[in-house]
Tab-separated table of C-alpha atoms in Angstrom:
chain	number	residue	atom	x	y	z
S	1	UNK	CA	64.148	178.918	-88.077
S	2	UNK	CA	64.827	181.607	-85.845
S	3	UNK	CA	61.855	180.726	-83.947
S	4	UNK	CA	64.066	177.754	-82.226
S	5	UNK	CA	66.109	180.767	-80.442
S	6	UNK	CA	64.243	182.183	-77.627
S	7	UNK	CA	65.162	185.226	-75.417
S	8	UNK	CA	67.797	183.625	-73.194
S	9	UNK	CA	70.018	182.648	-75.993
S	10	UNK	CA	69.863	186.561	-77.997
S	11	UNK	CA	70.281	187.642	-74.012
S	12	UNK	CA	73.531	185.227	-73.981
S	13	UNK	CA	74.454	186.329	-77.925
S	14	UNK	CA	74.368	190.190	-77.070
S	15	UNK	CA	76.717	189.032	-73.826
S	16	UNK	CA	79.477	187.649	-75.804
S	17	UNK	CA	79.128	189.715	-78.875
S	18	UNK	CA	80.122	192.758	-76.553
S	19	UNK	CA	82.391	190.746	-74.601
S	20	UNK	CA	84.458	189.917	-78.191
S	21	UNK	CA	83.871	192.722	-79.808
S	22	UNK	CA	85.446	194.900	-76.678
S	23	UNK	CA	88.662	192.092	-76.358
S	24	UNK	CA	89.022	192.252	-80.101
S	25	UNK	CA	89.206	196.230	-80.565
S	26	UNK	CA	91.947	196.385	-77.907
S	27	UNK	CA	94.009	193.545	-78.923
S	28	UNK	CA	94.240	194.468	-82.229
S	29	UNK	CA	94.672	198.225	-81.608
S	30	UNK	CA	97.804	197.257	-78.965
S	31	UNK	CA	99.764	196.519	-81.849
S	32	UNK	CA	100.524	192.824	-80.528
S	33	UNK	CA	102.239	190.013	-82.304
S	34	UNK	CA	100.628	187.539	-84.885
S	35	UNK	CA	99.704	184.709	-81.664
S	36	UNK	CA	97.313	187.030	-79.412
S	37	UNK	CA	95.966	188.832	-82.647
S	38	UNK	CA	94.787	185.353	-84.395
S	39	UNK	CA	93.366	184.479	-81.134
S	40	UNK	CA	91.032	187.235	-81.410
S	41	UNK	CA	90.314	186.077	-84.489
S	42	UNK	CA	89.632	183.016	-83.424
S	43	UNK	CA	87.245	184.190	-80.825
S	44	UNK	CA	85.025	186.518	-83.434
S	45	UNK	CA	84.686	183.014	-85.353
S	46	UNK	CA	83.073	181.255	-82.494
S	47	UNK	CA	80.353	184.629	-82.251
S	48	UNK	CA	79.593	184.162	-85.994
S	49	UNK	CA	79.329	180.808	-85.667
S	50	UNK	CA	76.757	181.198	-82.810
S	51	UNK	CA	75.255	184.382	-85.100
S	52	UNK	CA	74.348	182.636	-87.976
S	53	UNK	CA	74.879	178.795	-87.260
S	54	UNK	CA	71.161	178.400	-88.855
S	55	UNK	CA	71.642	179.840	-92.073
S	56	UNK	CA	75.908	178.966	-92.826
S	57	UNK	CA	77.688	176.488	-92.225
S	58	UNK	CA	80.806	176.464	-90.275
S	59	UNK	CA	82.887	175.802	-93.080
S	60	UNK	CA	82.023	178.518	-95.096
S	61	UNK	CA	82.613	180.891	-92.318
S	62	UNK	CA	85.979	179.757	-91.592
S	63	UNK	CA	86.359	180.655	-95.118
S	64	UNK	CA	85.163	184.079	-94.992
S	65	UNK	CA	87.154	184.625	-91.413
S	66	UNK	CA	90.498	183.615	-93.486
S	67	UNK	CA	89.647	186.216	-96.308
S	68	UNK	CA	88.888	188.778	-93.982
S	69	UNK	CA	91.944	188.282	-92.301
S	70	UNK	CA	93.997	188.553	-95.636
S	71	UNK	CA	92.231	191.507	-96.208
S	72	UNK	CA	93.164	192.813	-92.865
S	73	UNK	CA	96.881	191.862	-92.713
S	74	UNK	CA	97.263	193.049	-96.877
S	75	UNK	CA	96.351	196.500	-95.454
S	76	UNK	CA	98.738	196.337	-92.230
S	77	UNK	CA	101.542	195.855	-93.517
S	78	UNK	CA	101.480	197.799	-97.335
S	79	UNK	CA	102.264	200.834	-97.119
S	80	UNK	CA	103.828	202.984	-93.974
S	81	UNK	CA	100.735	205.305	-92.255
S	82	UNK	CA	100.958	208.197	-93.149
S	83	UNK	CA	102.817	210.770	-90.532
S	84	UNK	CA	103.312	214.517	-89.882
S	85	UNK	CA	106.560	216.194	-91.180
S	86	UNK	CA	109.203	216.696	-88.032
S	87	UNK	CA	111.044	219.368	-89.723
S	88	UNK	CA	110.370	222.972	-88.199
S	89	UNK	CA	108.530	221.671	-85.139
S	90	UNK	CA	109.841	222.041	-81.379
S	91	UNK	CA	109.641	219.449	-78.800
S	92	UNK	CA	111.252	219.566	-75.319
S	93	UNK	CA	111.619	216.300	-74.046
S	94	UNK	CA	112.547	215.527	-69.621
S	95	UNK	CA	115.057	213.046	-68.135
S	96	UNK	CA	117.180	213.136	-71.007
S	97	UNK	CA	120.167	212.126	-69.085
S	98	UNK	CA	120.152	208.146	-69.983
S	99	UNK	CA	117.588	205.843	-70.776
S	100	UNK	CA	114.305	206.759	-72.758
S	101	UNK	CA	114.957	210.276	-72.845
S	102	UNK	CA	118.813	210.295	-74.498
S	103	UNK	CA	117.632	208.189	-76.944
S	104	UNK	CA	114.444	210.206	-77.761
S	105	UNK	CA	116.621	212.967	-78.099
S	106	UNK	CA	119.005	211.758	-80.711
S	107	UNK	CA	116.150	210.034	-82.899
S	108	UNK	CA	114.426	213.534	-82.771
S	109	UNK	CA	117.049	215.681	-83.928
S	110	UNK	CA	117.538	213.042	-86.193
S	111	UNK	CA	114.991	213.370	-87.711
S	112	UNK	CA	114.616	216.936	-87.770
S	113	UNK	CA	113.009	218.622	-84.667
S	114	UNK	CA	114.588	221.111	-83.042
S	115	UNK	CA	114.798	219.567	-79.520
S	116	UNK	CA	114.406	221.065	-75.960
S	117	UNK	CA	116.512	218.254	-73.945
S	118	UNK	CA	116.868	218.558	-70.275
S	119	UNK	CA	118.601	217.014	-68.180
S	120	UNK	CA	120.061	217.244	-63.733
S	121	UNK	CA	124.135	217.574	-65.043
S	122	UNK	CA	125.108	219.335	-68.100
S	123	UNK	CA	128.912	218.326	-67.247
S	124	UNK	CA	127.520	214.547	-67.098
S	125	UNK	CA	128.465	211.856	-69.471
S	126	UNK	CA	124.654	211.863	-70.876
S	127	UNK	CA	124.627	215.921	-71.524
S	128	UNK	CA	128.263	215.611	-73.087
S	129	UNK	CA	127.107	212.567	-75.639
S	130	UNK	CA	124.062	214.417	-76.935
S	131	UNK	CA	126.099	217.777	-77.321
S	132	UNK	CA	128.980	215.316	-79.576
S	133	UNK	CA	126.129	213.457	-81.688
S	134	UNK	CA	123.640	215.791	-82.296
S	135	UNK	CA	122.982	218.680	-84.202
S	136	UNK	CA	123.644	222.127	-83.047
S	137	UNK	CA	119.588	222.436	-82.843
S	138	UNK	CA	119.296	220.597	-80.303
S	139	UNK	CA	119.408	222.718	-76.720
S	140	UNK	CA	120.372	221.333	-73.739
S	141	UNK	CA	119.104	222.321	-70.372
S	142	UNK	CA	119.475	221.590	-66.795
S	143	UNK	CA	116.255	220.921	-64.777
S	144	UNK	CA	115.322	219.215	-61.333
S	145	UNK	CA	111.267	219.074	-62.756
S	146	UNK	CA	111.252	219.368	-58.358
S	147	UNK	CA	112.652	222.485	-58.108
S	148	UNK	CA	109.721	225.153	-59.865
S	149	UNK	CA	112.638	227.779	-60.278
S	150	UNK	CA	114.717	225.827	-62.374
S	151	UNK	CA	111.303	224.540	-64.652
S	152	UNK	CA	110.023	228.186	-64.988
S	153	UNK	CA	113.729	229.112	-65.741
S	154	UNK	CA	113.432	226.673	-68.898
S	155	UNK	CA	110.196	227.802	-70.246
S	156	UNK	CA	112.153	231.322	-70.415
S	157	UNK	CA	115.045	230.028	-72.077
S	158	UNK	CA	112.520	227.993	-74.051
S	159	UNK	CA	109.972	231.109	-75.133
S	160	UNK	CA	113.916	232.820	-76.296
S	161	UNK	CA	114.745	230.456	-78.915
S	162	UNK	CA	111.353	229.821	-79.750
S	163	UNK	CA	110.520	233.880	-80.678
S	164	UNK	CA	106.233	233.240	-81.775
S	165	UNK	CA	106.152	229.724	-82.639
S	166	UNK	CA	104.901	227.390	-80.283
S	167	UNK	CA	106.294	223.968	-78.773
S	168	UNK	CA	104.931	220.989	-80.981
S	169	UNK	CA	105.263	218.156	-77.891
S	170	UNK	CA	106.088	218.074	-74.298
S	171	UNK	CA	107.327	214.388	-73.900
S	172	UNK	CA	107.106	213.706	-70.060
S	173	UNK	CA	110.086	211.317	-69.348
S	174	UNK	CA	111.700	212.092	-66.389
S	175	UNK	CA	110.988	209.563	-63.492
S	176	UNK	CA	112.033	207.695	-60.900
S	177	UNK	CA	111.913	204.674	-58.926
S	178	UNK	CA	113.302	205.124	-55.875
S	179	UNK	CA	112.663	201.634	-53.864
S	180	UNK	CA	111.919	198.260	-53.982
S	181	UNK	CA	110.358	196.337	-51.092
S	182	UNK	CA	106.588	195.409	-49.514
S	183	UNK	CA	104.693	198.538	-48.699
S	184	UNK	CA	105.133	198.213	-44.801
S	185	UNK	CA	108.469	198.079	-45.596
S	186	UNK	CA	109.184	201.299	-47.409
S	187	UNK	CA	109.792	204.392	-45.923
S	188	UNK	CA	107.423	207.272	-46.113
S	189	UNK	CA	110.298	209.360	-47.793
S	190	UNK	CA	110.936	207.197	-50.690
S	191	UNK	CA	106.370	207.023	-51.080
S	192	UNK	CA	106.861	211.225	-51.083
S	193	UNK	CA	110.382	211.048	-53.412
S	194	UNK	CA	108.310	209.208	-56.363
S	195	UNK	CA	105.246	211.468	-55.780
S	196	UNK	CA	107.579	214.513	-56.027
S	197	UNK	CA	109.358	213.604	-59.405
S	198	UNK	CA	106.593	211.567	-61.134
S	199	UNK	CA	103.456	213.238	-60.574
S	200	UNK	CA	104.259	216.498	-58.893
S	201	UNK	CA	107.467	217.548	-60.898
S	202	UNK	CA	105.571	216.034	-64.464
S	203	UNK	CA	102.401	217.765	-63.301
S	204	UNK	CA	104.984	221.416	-62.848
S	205	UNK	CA	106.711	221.150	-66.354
S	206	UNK	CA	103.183	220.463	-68.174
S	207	UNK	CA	101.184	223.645	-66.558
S	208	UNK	CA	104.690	225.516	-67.394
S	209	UNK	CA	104.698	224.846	-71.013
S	210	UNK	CA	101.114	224.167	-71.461
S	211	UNK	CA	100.528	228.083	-73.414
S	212	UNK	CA	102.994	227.150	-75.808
S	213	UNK	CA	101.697	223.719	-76.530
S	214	UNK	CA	98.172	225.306	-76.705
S	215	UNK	CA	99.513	228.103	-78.915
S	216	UNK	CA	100.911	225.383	-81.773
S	217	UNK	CA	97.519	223.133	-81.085
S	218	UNK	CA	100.784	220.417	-80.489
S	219	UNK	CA	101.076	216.921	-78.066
S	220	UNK	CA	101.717	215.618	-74.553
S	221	UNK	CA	103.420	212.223	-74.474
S	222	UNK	CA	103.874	210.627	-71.072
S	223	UNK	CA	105.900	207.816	-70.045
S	224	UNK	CA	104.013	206.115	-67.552
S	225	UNK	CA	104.344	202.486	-66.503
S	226	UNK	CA	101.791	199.350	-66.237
S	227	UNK	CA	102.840	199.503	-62.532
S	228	UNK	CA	100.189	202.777	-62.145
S	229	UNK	CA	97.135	200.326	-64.091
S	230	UNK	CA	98.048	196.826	-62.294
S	231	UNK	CA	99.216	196.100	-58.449
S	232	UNK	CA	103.127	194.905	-58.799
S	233	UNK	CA	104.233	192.934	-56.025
S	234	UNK	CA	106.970	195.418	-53.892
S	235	UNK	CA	106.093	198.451	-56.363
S	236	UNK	CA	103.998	200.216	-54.487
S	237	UNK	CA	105.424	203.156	-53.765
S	238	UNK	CA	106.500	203.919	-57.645
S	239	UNK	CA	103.125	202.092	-58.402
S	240	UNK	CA	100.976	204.977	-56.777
S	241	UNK	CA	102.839	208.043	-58.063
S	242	UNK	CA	102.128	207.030	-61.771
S	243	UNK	CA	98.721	206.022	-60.732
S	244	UNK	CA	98.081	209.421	-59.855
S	245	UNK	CA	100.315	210.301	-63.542
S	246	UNK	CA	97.999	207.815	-65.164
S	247	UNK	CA	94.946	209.905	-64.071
S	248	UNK	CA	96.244	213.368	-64.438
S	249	UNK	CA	97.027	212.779	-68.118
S	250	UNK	CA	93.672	210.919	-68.665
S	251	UNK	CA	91.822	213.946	-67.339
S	252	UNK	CA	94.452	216.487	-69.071
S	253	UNK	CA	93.295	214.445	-72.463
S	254	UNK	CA	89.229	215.416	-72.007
S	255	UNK	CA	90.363	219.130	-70.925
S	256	UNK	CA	92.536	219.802	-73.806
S	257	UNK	CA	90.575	218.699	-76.515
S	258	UNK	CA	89.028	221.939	-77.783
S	259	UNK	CA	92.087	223.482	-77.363
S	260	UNK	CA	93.550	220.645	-80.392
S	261	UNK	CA	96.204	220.017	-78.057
S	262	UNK	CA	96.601	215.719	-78.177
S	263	UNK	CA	97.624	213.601	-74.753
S	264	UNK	CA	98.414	210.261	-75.068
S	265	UNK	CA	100.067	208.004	-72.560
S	266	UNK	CA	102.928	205.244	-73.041
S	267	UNK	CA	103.019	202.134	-71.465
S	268	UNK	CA	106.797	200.049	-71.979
S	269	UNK	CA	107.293	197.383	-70.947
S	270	UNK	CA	110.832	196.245	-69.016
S	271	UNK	CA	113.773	197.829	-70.538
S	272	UNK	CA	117.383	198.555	-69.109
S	273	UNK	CA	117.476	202.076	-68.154
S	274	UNK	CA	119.222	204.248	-65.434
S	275	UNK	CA	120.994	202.388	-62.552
S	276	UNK	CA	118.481	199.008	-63.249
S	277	UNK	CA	121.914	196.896	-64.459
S	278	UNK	CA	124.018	198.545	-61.823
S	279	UNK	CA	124.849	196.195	-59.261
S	280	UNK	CA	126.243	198.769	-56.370
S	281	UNK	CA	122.887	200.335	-56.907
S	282	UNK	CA	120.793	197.627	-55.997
S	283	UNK	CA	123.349	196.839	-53.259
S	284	UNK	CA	122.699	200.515	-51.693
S	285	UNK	CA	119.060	200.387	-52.022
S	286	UNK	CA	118.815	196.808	-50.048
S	287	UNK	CA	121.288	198.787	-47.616
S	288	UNK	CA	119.015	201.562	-46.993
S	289	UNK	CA	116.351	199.429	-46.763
S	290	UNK	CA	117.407	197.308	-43.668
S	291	UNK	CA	118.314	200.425	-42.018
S	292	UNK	CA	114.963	201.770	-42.703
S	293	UNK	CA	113.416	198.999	-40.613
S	294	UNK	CA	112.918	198.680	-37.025
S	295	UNK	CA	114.346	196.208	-35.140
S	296	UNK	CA	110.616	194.515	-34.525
S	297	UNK	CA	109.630	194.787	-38.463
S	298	UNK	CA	112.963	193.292	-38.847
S	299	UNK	CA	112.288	190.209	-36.694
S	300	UNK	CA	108.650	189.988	-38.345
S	301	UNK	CA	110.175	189.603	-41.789
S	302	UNK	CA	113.716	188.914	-41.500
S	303	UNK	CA	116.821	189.963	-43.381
S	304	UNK	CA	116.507	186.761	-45.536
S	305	UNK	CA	113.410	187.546	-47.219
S	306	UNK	CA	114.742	191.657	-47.831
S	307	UNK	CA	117.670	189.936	-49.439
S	308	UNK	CA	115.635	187.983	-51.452
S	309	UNK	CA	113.198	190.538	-52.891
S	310	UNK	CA	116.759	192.230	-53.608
S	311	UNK	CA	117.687	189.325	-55.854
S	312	UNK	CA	114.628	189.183	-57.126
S	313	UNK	CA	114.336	192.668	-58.552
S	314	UNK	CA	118.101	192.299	-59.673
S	315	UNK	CA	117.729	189.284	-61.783
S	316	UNK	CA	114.520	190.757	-63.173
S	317	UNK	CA	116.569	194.101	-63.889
S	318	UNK	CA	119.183	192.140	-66.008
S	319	UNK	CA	116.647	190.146	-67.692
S	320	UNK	CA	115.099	193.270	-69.497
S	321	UNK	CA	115.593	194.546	-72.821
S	322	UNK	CA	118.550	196.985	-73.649
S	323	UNK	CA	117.565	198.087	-76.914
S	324	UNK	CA	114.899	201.114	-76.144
S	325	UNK	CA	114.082	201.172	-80.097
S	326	UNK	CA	110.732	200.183	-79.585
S	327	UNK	CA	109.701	202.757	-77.073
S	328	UNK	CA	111.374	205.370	-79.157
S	329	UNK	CA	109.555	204.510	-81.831
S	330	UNK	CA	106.299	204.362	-80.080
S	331	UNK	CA	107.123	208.409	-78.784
S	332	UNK	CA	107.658	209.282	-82.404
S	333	UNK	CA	104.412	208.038	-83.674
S	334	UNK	CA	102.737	209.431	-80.497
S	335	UNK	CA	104.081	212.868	-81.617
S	336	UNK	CA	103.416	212.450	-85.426
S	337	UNK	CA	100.593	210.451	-86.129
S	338	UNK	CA	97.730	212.344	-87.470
S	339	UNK	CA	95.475	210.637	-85.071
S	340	UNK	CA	97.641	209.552	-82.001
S	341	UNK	CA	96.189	206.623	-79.853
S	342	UNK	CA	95.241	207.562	-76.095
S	343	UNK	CA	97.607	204.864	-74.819
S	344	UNK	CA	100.478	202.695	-76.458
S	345	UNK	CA	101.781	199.813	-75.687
S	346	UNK	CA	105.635	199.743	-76.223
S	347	UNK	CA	107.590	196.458	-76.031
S	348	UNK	CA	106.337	192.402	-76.774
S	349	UNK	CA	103.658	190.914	-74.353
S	350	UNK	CA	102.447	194.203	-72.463
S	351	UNK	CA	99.441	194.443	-74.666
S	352	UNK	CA	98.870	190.896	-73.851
S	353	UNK	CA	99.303	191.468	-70.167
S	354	UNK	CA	97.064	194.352	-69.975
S	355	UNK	CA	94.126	191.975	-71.881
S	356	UNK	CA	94.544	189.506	-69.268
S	357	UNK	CA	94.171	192.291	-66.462
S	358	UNK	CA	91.085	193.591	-68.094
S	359	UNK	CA	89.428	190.711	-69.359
S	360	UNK	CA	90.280	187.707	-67.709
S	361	UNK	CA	89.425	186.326	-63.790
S	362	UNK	CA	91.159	187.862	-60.967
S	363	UNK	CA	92.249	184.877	-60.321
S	364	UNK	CA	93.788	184.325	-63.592
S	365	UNK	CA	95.271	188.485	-64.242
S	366	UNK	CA	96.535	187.652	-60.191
S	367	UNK	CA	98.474	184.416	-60.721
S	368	UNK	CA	99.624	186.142	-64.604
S	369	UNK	CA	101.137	189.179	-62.456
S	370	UNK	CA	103.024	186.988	-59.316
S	371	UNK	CA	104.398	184.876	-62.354
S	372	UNK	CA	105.453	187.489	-64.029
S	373	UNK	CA	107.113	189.910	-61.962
S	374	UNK	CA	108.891	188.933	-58.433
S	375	UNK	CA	108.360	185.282	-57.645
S	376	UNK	CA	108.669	184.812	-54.189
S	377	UNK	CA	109.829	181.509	-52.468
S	378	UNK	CA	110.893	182.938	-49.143
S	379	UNK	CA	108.418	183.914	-46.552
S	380	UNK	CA	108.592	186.636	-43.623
S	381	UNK	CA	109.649	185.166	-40.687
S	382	UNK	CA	106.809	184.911	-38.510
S	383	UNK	CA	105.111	183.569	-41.117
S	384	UNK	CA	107.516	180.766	-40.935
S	385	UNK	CA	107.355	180.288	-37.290
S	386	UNK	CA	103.585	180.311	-37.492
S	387	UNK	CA	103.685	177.578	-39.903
S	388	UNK	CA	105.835	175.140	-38.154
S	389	UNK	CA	104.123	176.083	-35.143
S	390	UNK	CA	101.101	174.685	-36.569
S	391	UNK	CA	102.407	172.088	-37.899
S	392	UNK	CA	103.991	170.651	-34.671
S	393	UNK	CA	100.363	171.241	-33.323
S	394	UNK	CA	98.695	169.081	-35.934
S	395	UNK	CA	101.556	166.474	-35.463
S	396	UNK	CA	100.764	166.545	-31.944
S	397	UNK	CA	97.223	166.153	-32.259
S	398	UNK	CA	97.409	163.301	-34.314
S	399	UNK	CA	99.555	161.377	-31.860
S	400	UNK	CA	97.258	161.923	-29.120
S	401	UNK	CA	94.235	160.396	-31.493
S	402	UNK	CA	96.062	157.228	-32.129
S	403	UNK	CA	96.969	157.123	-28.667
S	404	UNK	CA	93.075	157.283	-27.973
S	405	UNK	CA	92.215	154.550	-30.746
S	406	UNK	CA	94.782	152.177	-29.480
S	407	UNK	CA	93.357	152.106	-25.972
């Protein structure tokens, strides 16, 4: 029978059995929910179907697609994978002011590390909670990752509690994002400010402390964002910094291999952190914004549609999720997992967006991202004019042919 099945049809077979089994293997290792994963399912049913449609019928594979998925789930979710012990083992973690990196450092000691925290202002509210709920292990320190004194400053202080044992994990958290607006719009300072903290500053502490995490054969966990894989509408100047993170720590991850030292990247989606819920913030950067612009970009775009994006990006900022748990938890199996993952996922749908982005039509990922992110309704301003001044054309042109057809 499989004489019926000539070369165009194994050509089209081998096609979508790659195409499956690629969109498979990274749905199911994004750690999605139940929806997207029984998709995937769904989709290696259809290739067995085409497989073997002349020797079982559909029926019976359904049949055997439900048992393996049983058999897949049964194993999921029995018993917790297994995981390194914390106790004895050093990690320094950046940014731990607010956000992901106080609450990193709290669920370490926690658990038992003996944590490296740093953080811009000892005296500040974040420095002053970690030093009241945590352990006396845990060691704060104050860093500007900008300012290579104060980084190779740390990795003394750092080498002087640490006597011969090396640092376990470097967990790169310190960031920032420090404007919102179109690219022509932004300011080549605030393009250079996210270059100098997120790639330049992440790029200082790691070759600082890269002979101790070579020495204890230990990890590198970086807190990137989806904004350096996928083009966010008004990100771009945050967008290209961890771009540039992205691809450091990809290359860092093929260099550091025979040295058993393990890189892996995480990808969160939105969460409340830093100064996203505070509303003078936002106010100050839509301030310095419109001063940033000259008077003719200013008449090209108008105030209205700055003030909108501003809104925009506010409403999206209160919208996110304030409990960080799941990124936490993500940088704790990153750090003791006996096989860490390249890249994780943290938070619901961002393994789902990033299928979409790799899998699907641009025209599909590019409609998914504009939904998602910063709807626009408002358009620059000579934009506007351009469209009511064609409009009034057409209008005018179609008077003048009736006119015609009625003499």
């Amino acid at each position: 029978m499989m004489d019926d099945y000539n070369l165009p049809f194994w050509i089209y077979t081998g096609v979508l059995t790659v195409f499956i089994c690629g969109a498979m293997k990274k749905i199911l290792a994004s750690h999605l929910s139940t929806t997207p994963t029984l998709v995937a399912w769904l989709g290696a049913t259809v290739l067995v179907e085409r497989l073997w449609a002349f020797c079982l019928p559909a029926v019976l594979l359904l049949a055997l697609l439900v048992l393996a998925c049983c058999i897949y789930f049964a194993t999921r979710t029995g018993s917790p994978p297994a995981t390194l012990p914390a106790h004895g083992k050093a990690v320094l973690i950046t940014g731990c002011d607010s956000g992901f990196g106080n609450a990193t450092a709290k669920r370490l000691d926690a658990l038992g590390f003996e944590v490296f925290a740093t953080v811009l202002d000892l005296s500040g509210d974040g420095a002053r909670e970690l030093q009241r709920t945590c352990s006396p292990h845990l060691t704060l320190l104050q860093v500007d990752i900008t300012q290579p004194q104060q980084v190779q400053q740390a990795l003394l202080d750092t080498k002087a509690k640490l006597g011969l044992k090396g640092l376990w994990g470097l967990v790169n958290n310190a960031g920032v994002c420090v404007n919102f607006g179109d690219a022509e719009l932004s300011l080549m300072s605030n393009f250079r400010g996210c270059m100098e903290v997120n790639f330049f500053g992440t790029l200082s502490v790691t070759k600082s402390f890269l002979p101790l995490l070579r020495h204890a054969r230990g990890r590198i966990v970086t807190i990137s964002s989806p904004a350096g894989d996928q083009p966010f509408p008004c990100l771009a100047a945050y967008g290209a910094s961890k771009a540039a993170l992205n691809l450091l720590t990809n290359t860092l991850r093929h260099e550091l291999e025979p040295w058993g030292v393990q890189v892996s990247t995480i990808l969160p989606s939105a969460y409340k952190t830093g100064q996203s819920s505070n509303h003078a913030y936002w106010e100050q950067q839509h301030k310095q914004l419109l001063q940033g612009m000259s008077p003719a970009l200013l008449e090209e775009y108008g105030e209205d549609y700055v003030t909108e994006t501003k809104e925009l990006f506010q409403s999206h900022a209160s919208q996110s999720n304030p409990d960080l748990s799941p990124v936490v938890d993500t940088i704790v199996q990153a750090l003791l997992s006996p096989q860490p993952q390249a890249s994780y996922y943290a938070g619901p749908g961002i393994g789902l967006m990033y299928f979409i982005y790799s899998y699907c039509p641009f025209s599909i990922s590019n409609r998914f991202l504009q939904n998602l992110f910063v709807k626009k309704k408002v358009m620059p301003r000579a934009l506007r004019k351009q469209s009511g001044y064609n409009l009034n054309l057409s209008l005018h042109n179609n008077n003048n042919n009736n006119e015609g057809k009625l003499k």
